[in-house]
CSV table of C-alpha atoms and ligand atoms in Angstrom, one decimal:
chain,number,residue,atom,x,y,z
A,1,MET,CA,-194.7,22.7,163.2
A,2,ALA,CA,-195.6,21.7,159.6
A,3,TYR,CA,-199.3,23.0,158.2
A,4,LYS,CA,-201.3,20.8,156.5
A,5,SER,CA,-204.5,21.8,154.1
A,6,VAL,CA,-207.6,21.6,156.1
A,7,LYS,CA,-209.5,18.4,156.9
A,8,GLY,CA,-211.8,17.6,153.2
A,9,THR,CA,-210.0,19.8,151.2
A,10,LYS,CA,-206.3,19.2,148.7
A,11,ASP,CA,-204.1,20.7,146.9
A,12,LEU,CA,-204.4,20.0,143.3
A,13,LEU,CA,-201.0,19.7,142.0
A,14,PRO,CA,-199.7,20.1,138.4
A,15,GLN,CA,-200.0,16.5,137.9
A,16,ASP,CA,-203.9,16.7,139.2
A,17,THR,CA,-204.4,20.0,136.9
A,18,VAL,CA,-204.1,18.4,133.8
A,19,ALA,CA,-206.9,16.2,134.5
A,20,TRP,CA,-209.2,18.8,135.6
A,21,GLN,CA,-208.4,21.3,133.2
A,22,HIS,CA,-208.9,18.7,130.1
A,23,VAL,CA,-212.6,18.2,132.0
A,24,GLU,CA,-213.1,21.7,132.1
A,25,ARG,CA,-212.2,22.3,128.4
A,26,VAL,CA,-214.7,19.6,127.7
A,27,ILE,CA,-217.4,21.1,129.6
A,28,ARG,CA,-216.7,24.5,128.0
A,29,GLU,CA,-216.8,22.9,124.5
A,30,VAL,CA,-219.6,21.3,125.1
A,31,MET,CA,-221.6,24.4,126.2
A,32,ASP,CA,-220.7,26.6,123.4
A,33,LEU,CA,-222.3,24.0,121.2
A,34,TYR,CA,-225.1,24.3,123.3
A,35,ARG,CA,-225.4,28.2,123.1
A,36,TYR,CA,-225.0,28.5,127.5
A,37,ALA,CA,-222.6,31.5,128.7
A,38,GLU,CA,-220.8,31.5,131.9
A,39,ILE,CA,-221.3,32.8,134.7
A,40,ARG,CA,-219.2,33.8,137.9
A,41,THR,CA,-220.9,34.9,141.3
A,42,PRO,CA,-219.2,35.9,144.3
A,43,MET,CA,-217.8,33.1,146.5
A,44,PHE,CA,-219.7,34.2,149.8
A,45,GLU,CA,-223.6,35.0,149.7
A,46,GLU,CA,-226.0,36.4,152.8
A,47,THR,CA,-226.8,33.6,154.4
A,48,ALA,CA,-230.6,34.3,153.4
A,49,VAL,CA,-229.8,33.5,149.6
A,50,PHE,CA,-229.2,29.8,150.4
A,51,ALA,CA,-232.0,29.7,153.3
A,52,ARG,CA,-234.2,30.7,151.4
A,53,GLY,CA,-233.1,29.7,147.9
A,54,ILE,CA,-232.1,26.1,149.0
A,55,GLY,CA,-234.6,25.7,151.8
A,56,GLU,CA,-233.7,25.5,155.5
A,57,GLU,CA,-235.5,22.0,155.6
A,58,THR,CA,-232.5,20.5,153.9
A,59,ASP,CA,-229.1,18.9,155.2
A,60,VAL,CA,-227.2,21.2,153.2
A,61,VAL,CA,-228.3,24.3,155.1
A,62,GLY,CA,-229.6,22.7,158.1
A,63,LYS,CA,-226.2,21.2,159.0
A,64,GLU,CA,-223.4,21.9,156.3
A,65,MET,CA,-223.2,25.5,155.6
A,66,TYR,CA,-220.2,27.1,156.2
A,67,THR,CA,-221.2,30.2,157.8
A,68,PHE,CA,-219.8,33.2,159.9
A,69,THR,CA,-220.7,36.5,160.7
A,70,ASP,CA,-218.0,39.6,159.6
A,71,LYS,CA,-216.7,42.6,161.2
A,72,GLY,CA,-219.9,44.5,160.0
A,73,GLY,CA,-222.0,41.6,162.0
A,74,SER,CA,-223.8,40.5,158.6
A,75,SER,CA,-224.4,36.6,158.6
A,76,LEU,CA,-222.1,35.0,155.5
A,77,THR,CA,-222.0,32.0,153.8
A,78,LEU,CA,-219.8,29.8,151.7
A,79,ARG,CA,-221.6,29.0,148.8
A,80,PRO,CA,-222.8,25.1,149.2
A,81,GLU,CA,-224.0,25.1,145.5
A,82,MET,CA,-224.7,27.7,142.5
A,83,THR,CA,-228.1,27.8,141.6
A,84,ALA,CA,-229.2,29.8,144.6
A,85,SER,CA,-226.5,32.6,143.7
A,86,VAL,CA,-227.0,32.2,140.0
A,87,ILE,CA,-231.1,32.7,140.6
A,88,ARG,CA,-229.9,35.7,143.3
A,89,SER,CA,-227.6,37.1,140.4
A,90,PHE,CA,-230.8,36.9,137.4
A,91,ILE,CA,-233.1,38.6,139.4
A,92,GLN,CA,-230.3,41.5,140.7
A,93,HIS,CA,-229.2,42.1,137.1
A,94,SER,CA,-233.1,41.8,135.6
A,95,MET,CA,-231.6,39.6,133.1
A,96,GLY,CA,-235.4,38.2,132.7
A,97,GLU,CA,-235.9,41.9,130.9
A,98,GLN,CA,-233.0,41.6,128.7
A,99,THR,CA,-234.3,38.2,126.5
A,100,SER,CA,-236.5,35.5,127.2
A,101,LEU,CA,-234.3,32.9,127.9
A,102,ASN,CA,-231.2,33.3,129.6
A,103,LYS,CA,-228.8,29.9,129.3
A,104,LEU,CA,-225.9,30.0,132.0
A,105,TYR,CA,-223.2,27.7,133.1
A,106,TYR,CA,-220.3,27.7,135.8
A,107,ILE,CA,-217.7,26.1,136.8
A,108,GLY,CA,-215.9,26.2,140.5
A,109,PRO,CA,-215.5,25.5,144.3
A,110,MET,CA,-218.4,24.9,146.9
A,111,PHE,CA,-218.4,24.5,150.2
A,112,ARG,CA,-220.1,22.2,152.8
A,113,GLN,CA,-219.1,21.0,155.9
A,114,GLU,CA,-219.8,17.7,155.5
A,115,ARG,CA,-218.1,14.1,157.3
A,116,PRO,CA,-215.2,13.8,154.7
A,117,GLN,CA,-214.9,10.5,152.8
A,118,ALA,CA,-214.4,9.3,149.6
A,119,GLY,CA,-216.2,11.4,147.3
A,120,ARG,CA,-217.0,13.4,149.8
A,121,PHE,CA,-214.9,16.4,150.4
A,122,ARG,CA,-215.3,20.3,152.4
A,123,GLN,CA,-214.4,21.8,149.7
A,124,PHE,CA,-215.3,20.1,146.1
A,125,HIS,CA,-215.9,21.5,142.5
A,126,GLN,CA,-219.1,21.5,140.7
A,127,TYR,CA,-220.0,22.9,137.3
A,128,GLY,CA,-223.7,23.2,135.9
A,129,PHE,CA,-226.2,25.0,134.0
A,130,GLU,CA,-229.4,26.5,134.0
A,131,SER,CA,-232.0,27.4,131.5
A,132,ILE,CA,-234.0,30.1,133.0
A,133,GLY,CA,-237.0,31.7,131.7
A,134,GLN,CA,-239.1,29.0,129.6
A,135,GLN,CA,-241.7,26.5,130.8
A,136,GLY,CA,-241.0,23.9,127.7
A,137,PRO,CA,-240.1,20.3,127.6
A,138,GLU,CA,-237.6,21.1,125.5
A,139,CYS,CA,-235.8,22.6,128.1
A,140,ASP,CA,-235.7,19.8,130.3
A,141,ALA,CA,-235.0,17.2,127.6
A,142,GLU,CA,-231.6,19.7,126.5
A,143,ILE,CA,-230.4,20.0,130.4
A,144,ILE,CA,-230.4,16.2,130.5
A,145,ALA,CA,-228.6,16.3,126.6
A,146,ILE,CA,-225.9,18.3,127.9
A,147,ALA,CA,-225.5,16.1,131.1
A,148,ALA,CA,-225.2,13.3,129.4
A,149,ALA,CA,-223.2,14.6,125.9
A,150,ILE,CA,-220.6,15.5,128.5
A,151,TYR,CA,-220.9,12.5,130.4
A,152,ASP,CA,-220.4,10.8,126.6
A,153,ARG,CA,-217.2,12.8,125.2
A,154,LEU,CA,-215.4,11.6,128.4
A,155,GLY,CA,-216.1,8.0,128.2
A,156,ILE,CA,-218.2,7.7,131.2
A,157,SER,CA,-221.0,5.7,131.7
A,158,TYR,CA,-224.0,6.1,133.4
A,159,SER,CA,-227.6,5.6,134.4
A,160,LEU,CA,-230.3,8.0,134.3
A,161,LYS,CA,-232.8,8.3,136.5
A,162,LEU,CA,-236.3,10.3,135.9
A,163,ASN,CA,-239.4,11.2,138.0
A,164,SER,CA,-241.5,13.8,138.1
A,165,VAL,CA,-242.2,15.7,141.5
A,166,GLY,CA,-245.4,17.4,140.4
A,167,ASP,CA,-246.4,21.0,140.9
A,168,PRO,CA,-248.2,23.4,143.6
A,169,THR,CA,-251.6,22.0,142.1
A,170,CYS,CA,-250.8,19.0,143.1
A,171,ARG,CA,-247.9,18.2,145.5
A,172,PRO,CA,-249.9,19.4,148.2
A,173,ARG,CA,-252.6,16.3,147.8
A,174,TYR,CA,-249.7,13.9,147.4
A,175,ARG,CA,-248.1,15.3,150.4
A,176,GLU,CA,-251.0,14.8,152.4
A,177,ALA,CA,-251.8,10.9,151.4
A,178,LEU,CA,-247.8,10.4,151.9
A,179,GLN,CA,-248.0,11.8,155.4
A,180,GLU,CA,-250.7,9.7,156.6
A,181,PHE,CA,-249.3,6.8,155.3
A,182,LEU,CA,-245.9,7.5,157.0
A,183,ARG,CA,-247.6,8.1,160.1
A,184,GLY,CA,-249.0,5.2,160.3
A,185,VAL,CA,-245.5,3.2,159.8
A,186,PHE,CA,-244.2,5.6,162.0
A,187,ASP,CA,-242.6,3.1,164.8
A,188,GLN,CA,-240.7,1.1,161.6
A,189,LEU,CA,-238.7,4.4,160.3
A,190,SER,CA,-235.5,5.6,161.3
A,191,PRO,CA,-234.9,9.3,163.4
A,192,GLU,CA,-234.4,11.2,160.5
A,193,SER,CA,-237.3,10.0,158.7
A,194,GLN,CA,-239.7,10.4,161.9
A,195,ARG,CA,-238.7,13.7,161.6
A,196,ARG,CA,-238.9,14.2,158.2
A,197,THR,CA,-242.6,13.4,158.3
A,198,GLU,CA,-243.5,16.0,159.5
A,199,THR,CA,-241.3,18.5,158.1
A,200,ASN,CA,-240.0,17.2,155.1
A,201,PRO,CA,-242.2,13.8,154.1
A,202,MET,CA,-241.2,13.2,150.3
A,203,ARG,CA,-237.6,13.1,151.4
A,204,VAL,CA,-238.4,9.8,153.8
A,205,LEU,CA,-238.9,8.1,149.9
A,206,ASP,CA,-235.2,8.5,149.1
A,207,SER,CA,-233.6,7.4,152.3
A,208,LYS,CA,-230.9,4.9,151.8
A,209,ASP,CA,-231.6,3.4,155.2
A,210,GLU,CA,-233.1,-0.4,155.0
A,211,ARG,CA,-235.3,0.4,157.8
A,212,ASP,CA,-237.1,3.0,155.6
A,213,ARG,CA,-237.1,1.3,152.5
A,214,GLU,CA,-239.1,-1.4,154.2
A,215,ALA,CA,-241.8,0.5,155.7
A,216,THR,CA,-242.1,2.6,152.6
A,217,ALA,CA,-242.1,0.1,150.3
A,218,GLY,CA,-246.5,0.4,150.3
A,219,ALA,CA,-246.5,4.5,150.3
A,220,PRO,CA,-248.3,6.1,147.2
A,221,LEU,CA,-246.6,7.6,145.1
A,222,ILE,CA,-246.5,11.2,143.4
A,223,VAL,CA,-246.9,9.3,139.4
A,224,ASP,CA,-250.3,8.6,140.5
A,225,TYR,CA,-251.1,11.9,141.5
A,226,LEU,CA,-249.9,14.1,139.2
A,227,SER,CA,-251.9,17.2,137.5
A,228,GLU,CA,-252.6,16.9,134.2
A,229,GLU,CA,-250.1,19.8,133.6
A,230,SER,CA,-247.5,17.7,135.2
A,231,ARG,CA,-248.5,14.6,133.3
A,232,VAL,CA,-248.1,16.0,130.0
A,233,HIS,CA,-245.1,17.7,131.1
A,234,PHE,CA,-243.7,14.6,132.5
A,235,GLU,CA,-244.6,12.6,128.7
A,236,ARG,CA,-243.5,15.2,126.3
A,237,THR,CA,-239.9,15.6,128.2
A,238,ARG,CA,-239.7,11.4,127.9
A,239,ALA,CA,-240.7,11.6,124.7
A,240,LEU,CA,-238.1,14.2,124.0
A,241,LEU,CA,-235.7,12.2,125.5
A,242,ASP,CA,-237.1,9.0,123.5
A,243,ALA,CA,-236.5,10.7,120.5
A,244,LEU,CA,-232.7,11.7,121.4
A,245,GLY,CA,-231.8,7.7,122.1
A,246,ILE,CA,-231.2,9.1,125.7
A,247,ALA,CA,-231.9,6.1,127.9
A,248,TYR,CA,-233.6,6.2,131.5
A,249,GLU,CA,-235.0,4.4,134.2
A,250,LEU,CA,-238.3,5.7,135.9
A,251,ASP,CA,-237.5,6.2,139.3
A,252,PRO,CA,-241.0,7.1,141.3
A,253,ARG,CA,-238.7,7.5,144.3
A,254,LEU,CA,-236.4,10.2,142.8
A,255,VAL,CA,-237.5,13.3,144.9
A,256,ARG,CA,-235.3,16.6,145.1
A,257,GLY,CA,-236.6,17.1,148.4
A,258,LEU,CA,-237.3,21.0,148.2
A,259,ASP,CA,-240.5,22.9,147.9
A,260,TYR,CA,-239.7,25.1,145.0
A,261,TYR,CA,-239.0,22.4,142.5
A,262,THR,CA,-241.4,21.4,140.0
A,263,MET,CA,-241.9,18.4,137.4
A,264,THR,CA,-239.0,16.9,136.2
A,265,ALA,CA,-236.3,15.5,138.4
A,266,PHE,CA,-233.4,13.4,137.4
A,267,GLU,CA,-230.0,12.5,139.3
A,268,PHE,CA,-227.0,10.3,137.0
A,269,VAL,CA,-225.4,7.6,138.6
A,270,SER,CA,-222.3,5.9,137.9
A,271,THR,CA,-221.8,2.0,138.8
A,272,ASP,CA,-217.9,2.7,139.0
A,273,LEU,CA,-218.2,5.2,142.3
A,274,GLY,CA,-218.9,3.6,145.9
A,275,SER,CA,-221.7,4.2,148.4
A,276,GLN,CA,-221.6,8.1,147.1
A,277,ASP,CA,-222.5,7.1,143.4
A,278,ALA,CA,-224.5,10.4,142.3
A,279,LEU,CA,-222.7,11.9,139.2
A,280,GLY,CA,-224.9,14.7,139.5
A,281,GLY,CA,-228.6,15.8,139.4
A,282,GLY,CA,-231.4,18.1,138.8
A,283,GLY,CA,-234.4,19.3,137.7
A,284,ARG,CA,-237.2,22.4,137.0
A,285,TYR,CA,-237.4,24.5,140.1
A,286,ASP,CA,-240.2,27.0,138.4
A,287,GLY,CA,-240.9,28.1,142.0
A,288,LEU,CA,-237.1,29.6,143.0
A,289,VAL,CA,-237.3,32.9,141.4
A,290,GLU,CA,-240.2,33.9,143.1
A,291,GLN,CA,-239.1,32.3,146.3
A,292,LEU,CA,-236.0,34.6,146.2
A,293,GLY,CA,-238.0,37.5,145.9
A,294,GLY,CA,-238.5,37.7,142.0
A,295,LYS,CA,-241.1,37.7,139.0
A,296,TYR,CA,-242.1,34.4,138.6
A,297,THR,CA,-239.9,32.6,136.0
A,298,PRO,CA,-240.0,28.5,135.2
A,299,ALA,CA,-236.6,27.5,135.0
A,300,VAL,CA,-234.7,24.3,134.7
A,301,GLY,CA,-230.9,23.0,135.5
A,302,PHE,CA,-228.2,20.6,136.6
A,303,ALA,CA,-225.4,20.5,138.6
A,304,ALA,CA,-222.3,17.5,139.0
A,305,GLY,CA,-219.3,16.9,140.9
A,306,ILE,CA,-216.0,17.1,139.3
A,307,GLU,CA,-213.8,15.2,141.5
A,308,ARG,CA,-216.6,12.1,141.3
A,309,LEU,CA,-216.3,12.7,137.5
A,310,LEU,CA,-212.5,12.7,138.1
A,311,MET,CA,-212.9,9.6,140.3
A,312,VAL,CA,-214.9,7.4,138.0
A,313,MET,CA,-212.1,8.3,134.4
A,314,GLU,CA,-209.4,7.2,136.6
A,315,LYS,CA,-210.7,4.2,137.7
A,316,ASN,CA,-211.4,3.5,133.7
A,317,GLY,CA,-207.6,4.3,132.7
A,318,TYR,CA,-208.6,7.2,131.0
A,319,GLU,CA,-205.7,8.8,129.3
A,320,PHE,CA,-205.6,12.7,130.0
A,321,PRO,CA,-203.8,14.7,127.4
A,322,VAL,CA,-200.4,15.9,128.4
A,323,SER,CA,-198.9,18.7,127.8
A,324,THR,CA,-195.5,18.7,125.5
A,325,PRO,CA,-193.0,21.4,124.2
A,326,THR,CA,-192.4,21.2,121.1
A,327,VAL,CA,-188.5,21.9,121.2
A,328,TYR,CA,-186.3,21.5,123.9
A,329,ILE,CA,-183.1,23.5,123.1
A,330,VAL,CA,-179.4,22.5,124.1
A,331,GLY,CA,-177.0,24.8,125.2
A,332,MET,CA,-173.4,23.0,125.4
A,333,ASP,CA,-171.1,26.3,126.9
A,334,ASP,CA,-172.1,29.9,128.6
A,335,ALA,CA,-172.8,31.9,125.4
A,336,SER,CA,-175.1,29.0,123.6
A,337,ARG,CA,-177.4,28.6,127.1
A,338,SER,CA,-177.7,32.0,126.6
A,339,TRP,CA,-178.2,32.1,123.4
A,340,ALA,CA,-180.8,29.0,124.2
A,341,PHE,CA,-182.7,31.3,126.9
A,342,GLN,CA,-183.4,34.0,124.6
A,343,THR,CA,-184.1,31.5,121.5
A,344,ALA,CA,-186.7,30.0,124.1
A,345,ILE,CA,-188.3,33.2,124.9
A,346,ALA,CA,-188.4,34.6,121.2
A,347,LEU,CA,-190.1,31.2,120.1
A,348,ARG,CA,-192.9,31.5,122.6
A,349,ARG,CA,-193.6,34.7,121.4
A,350,LYS,CA,-194.0,33.1,118.1
A,351,GLY,CA,-196.6,30.7,119.9
A,352,ILE,CA,-194.4,27.8,119.9
A,353,ALA,CA,-193.6,25.8,123.5
A,354,ALA,CA,-190.0,25.5,124.1
A,355,GLU,CA,-188.4,24.3,127.1
A,356,ILE,CA,-184.8,25.0,128.3
A,357,ASP,CA,-182.3,23.8,131.3
A,358,TYR,CA,-182.1,26.5,134.1
A,359,ALA,CA,-179.8,24.3,136.1
A,360,GLY,CA,-176.7,24.4,134.0
A,361,ARG,CA,-176.9,20.6,133.3
A,362,SER,CA,-174.5,18.5,130.7
A,363,LEU,CA,-175.1,17.9,127.6
A,364,LYS,CA,-176.4,14.6,128.4
A,365,ALA,CA,-178.2,15.3,131.1
A,366,GLN,CA,-180.0,17.9,129.1
A,367,MET,CA,-180.7,15.5,126.6
A,368,ARG,CA,-182.1,13.1,129.0
A,369,GLU,CA,-184.5,15.7,130.0
A,370,ALA,CA,-185.9,16.2,126.5
A,371,ASN,CA,-186.9,12.3,126.7
A,372,LYS,CA,-188.7,12.8,129.5
A,373,LEU,CA,-190.3,15.1,128.4
A,374,SER,CA,-191.2,13.4,125.0
A,375,CYS,CA,-190.4,17.0,123.0
A,376,PRO,CA,-190.0,16.0,119.1
A,377,TYR,CA,-187.7,18.1,118.9
A,378,VAL,CA,-184.2,19.0,120.0
A,379,ALA,CA,-182.4,21.8,118.8
A,380,ILE,CA,-178.8,21.8,119.8
A,381,VAL,CA,-175.8,24.5,120.1
A,382,GLY,CA,-172.3,24.9,120.9
A,383,GLU,CA,-169.8,26.8,120.4
A,384,SER,CA,-169.7,26.0,116.3
A,385,GLU,CA,-173.1,26.3,116.0
A,386,LEU,CA,-173.1,30.2,117.4
A,387,GLU,CA,-170.3,30.7,114.7
A,388,ALA,CA,-172.0,29.4,111.7
A,389,GLY,CA,-175.8,30.7,113.0
A,390,GLN,CA,-177.4,27.1,112.8
A,391,ALA,CA,-178.6,25.1,115.2
A,392,GLN,CA,-178.3,21.1,115.0
A,393,VAL,CA,-181.9,20.0,115.1
A,394,LYS,CA,-182.9,16.3,116.2
A,395,ASP,CA,-186.9,15.1,115.1
A,396,MET,CA,-186.7,12.8,117.9
A,397,ARG,CA,-189.6,10.8,116.7
A,398,LYS,CA,-187.5,9.9,113.6
A,399,GLY,CA,-184.1,9.9,114.9
A,400,THR,CA,-182.9,12.4,112.1
A,401,GLN,CA,-181.1,15.2,112.6
A,402,GLU,CA,-180.4,18.5,110.1
A,403,SER,CA,-179.0,21.9,110.6
A,404,VAL,CA,-181.7,24.6,110.6
A,405,GLU,CA,-180.8,28.5,110.3
A,406,PHE,CA,-181.4,30.5,113.3
A,407,THR,CA,-183.7,32.3,111.0
A,408,ARG,CA,-185.6,29.9,110.1
A,409,LEU,CA,-185.7,28.1,113.1
A,410,ALA,CA,-189.4,29.9,114.1
A,411,ASP,CA,-190.9,28.6,111.0
A,412,TYR,CA,-189.5,25.3,111.1
A,413,PHE,CA,-191.5,24.5,114.4
A,414,ILE,CA,-194.6,26.6,113.3
A,415,GLN,CA,-194.8,24.4,110.3
A,416,ASP,CA,-194.7,21.4,112.0
A,417,ILE,CA,-197.5,22.5,114.6
A,418,ALA,CA,-199.4,23.0,111.4
A,419,ASN,CA,-199.2,19.5,110.3
B,501,AMP,P1,-226.2,18.5,145.2
B,501,AMP,O1,-226.3,19.8,145.0
B,501,AMP,O2,-226.3,18.3,146.9
B,501,AMP,O3,-227.1,17.6,144.7
B,501,AMP,O4,-224.9,17.5,144.6
B,501,AMP,C1,-224.5,17.7,143.3
B,501,AMP,C2,-223.2,16.9,142.7
B,501,AMP,O5,-222.5,17.4,143.5
B,501,AMP,C3,-223.2,15.6,143.4
B,501,AMP,O6,-224.1,14.5,142.9
B,501,AMP,C4,-221.7,15.1,143.7
B,501,AMP,O7,-221.2,14.6,142.4
B,501,AMP,C5,-221.6,16.3,144.2
B,501,AMP,N1,-221.0,16.6,145.6
B,501,AMP,C6,-222.1,17.5,146.3
B,501,AMP,N2,-221.8,17.0,147.6
B,501,AMP,C7,-220.2,16.7,147.2
B,501,AMP,C8,-218.7,16.9,148.1
B,501,AMP,N3,-219.5,17.0,149.4
B,501,AMP,N4,-217.8,16.4,148.2
B,501,AMP,C9,-217.8,16.2,146.5
B,501,AMP,N5,-218.7,16.0,145.7
B,501,AMP,C10,-219.9,16.2,146.2
């Protein structure tokens, strides 16, 4: 029986990883510019980290986690997202005591047992960044600016939705008002939203179900309930985004749905995706560090899916840079093949990408291969070249050919790379 990769997971083959590496490179370049440092945490954690960190009432924790008991009887979970892990690590290593602002980023696989469909996988990949330690709206605006910068560099068009979800001083009052409203339209709500009316009423507002949308058309909105502090923070964040020329659309129904979220909530969506149109999202989560057992520490962050980003890029016909060797070394007989093998390794040791034939193919077949790889140079060596200590180097772009002494070969290509 032939084995296959598990449902909802995918092999990334060499033709795929070219695009992945490009995207990862761009993310790392932007993170360097904004001075965020990479953090890598384990792929699994104690289940409680996510249950407490994400919230029992969320779909992710309630329905989608890969949780198992190990041989020692501990309940462990494959990470469904990174923020909870990052904060667990932040607390464990007392990172807040070393500096007043920790700017961290990550790239890696996440695991959720969702129904696989276009844009939804069980192992998928996220990149994200967290600014931990400061309350100022500059941190919120910076996180949004970074997300936008990465999309811009990758040629992805998006729209940005922005909202404030308030803070612990104003949200209880809003929650009560919303709950009262929802109880009044209870019969018109979907079963899921009926349940959430009691457990997580704010999530009813971002339900995609038409029934819920109609029933909640006149629902009270958080913007009308914001505390003075939240209102000022929202205004200042917006002013900073305006000054940066980052366009956004206010969406009073956008909620991130978790108790620890405070103030800024945002989401990037793409019109190039189908029903799963969310590219990524984030917000401020001033309550999370405390929730996970640390000292009160304000923070704001963003997380986005790499598969969705690639789907948009492929749809737009984005041309990913392909890697080509500088030179293909062609050996015509046994002795020159052996020379080609050693020379390829010598060139690689000097930083020049070289390719050779490993299958004993004819001169013609080797030339065809060099062409297929789009090598700018082909170095050809046979019996007489070996004797003379010179290779015939063909410039494939110009169509010219010259003899180059073996001892000069590396410099010849190094110069070409430098030009
Ligand atoms: P979330 O942590 O649910 O806010 O997700 C953040 C981003 O990760 C989403 O906007 C998607 O781009 C991506 N994402 C979440 N779940 C999946 C999944 N099952 N498959 C692929 N991408 C996902």
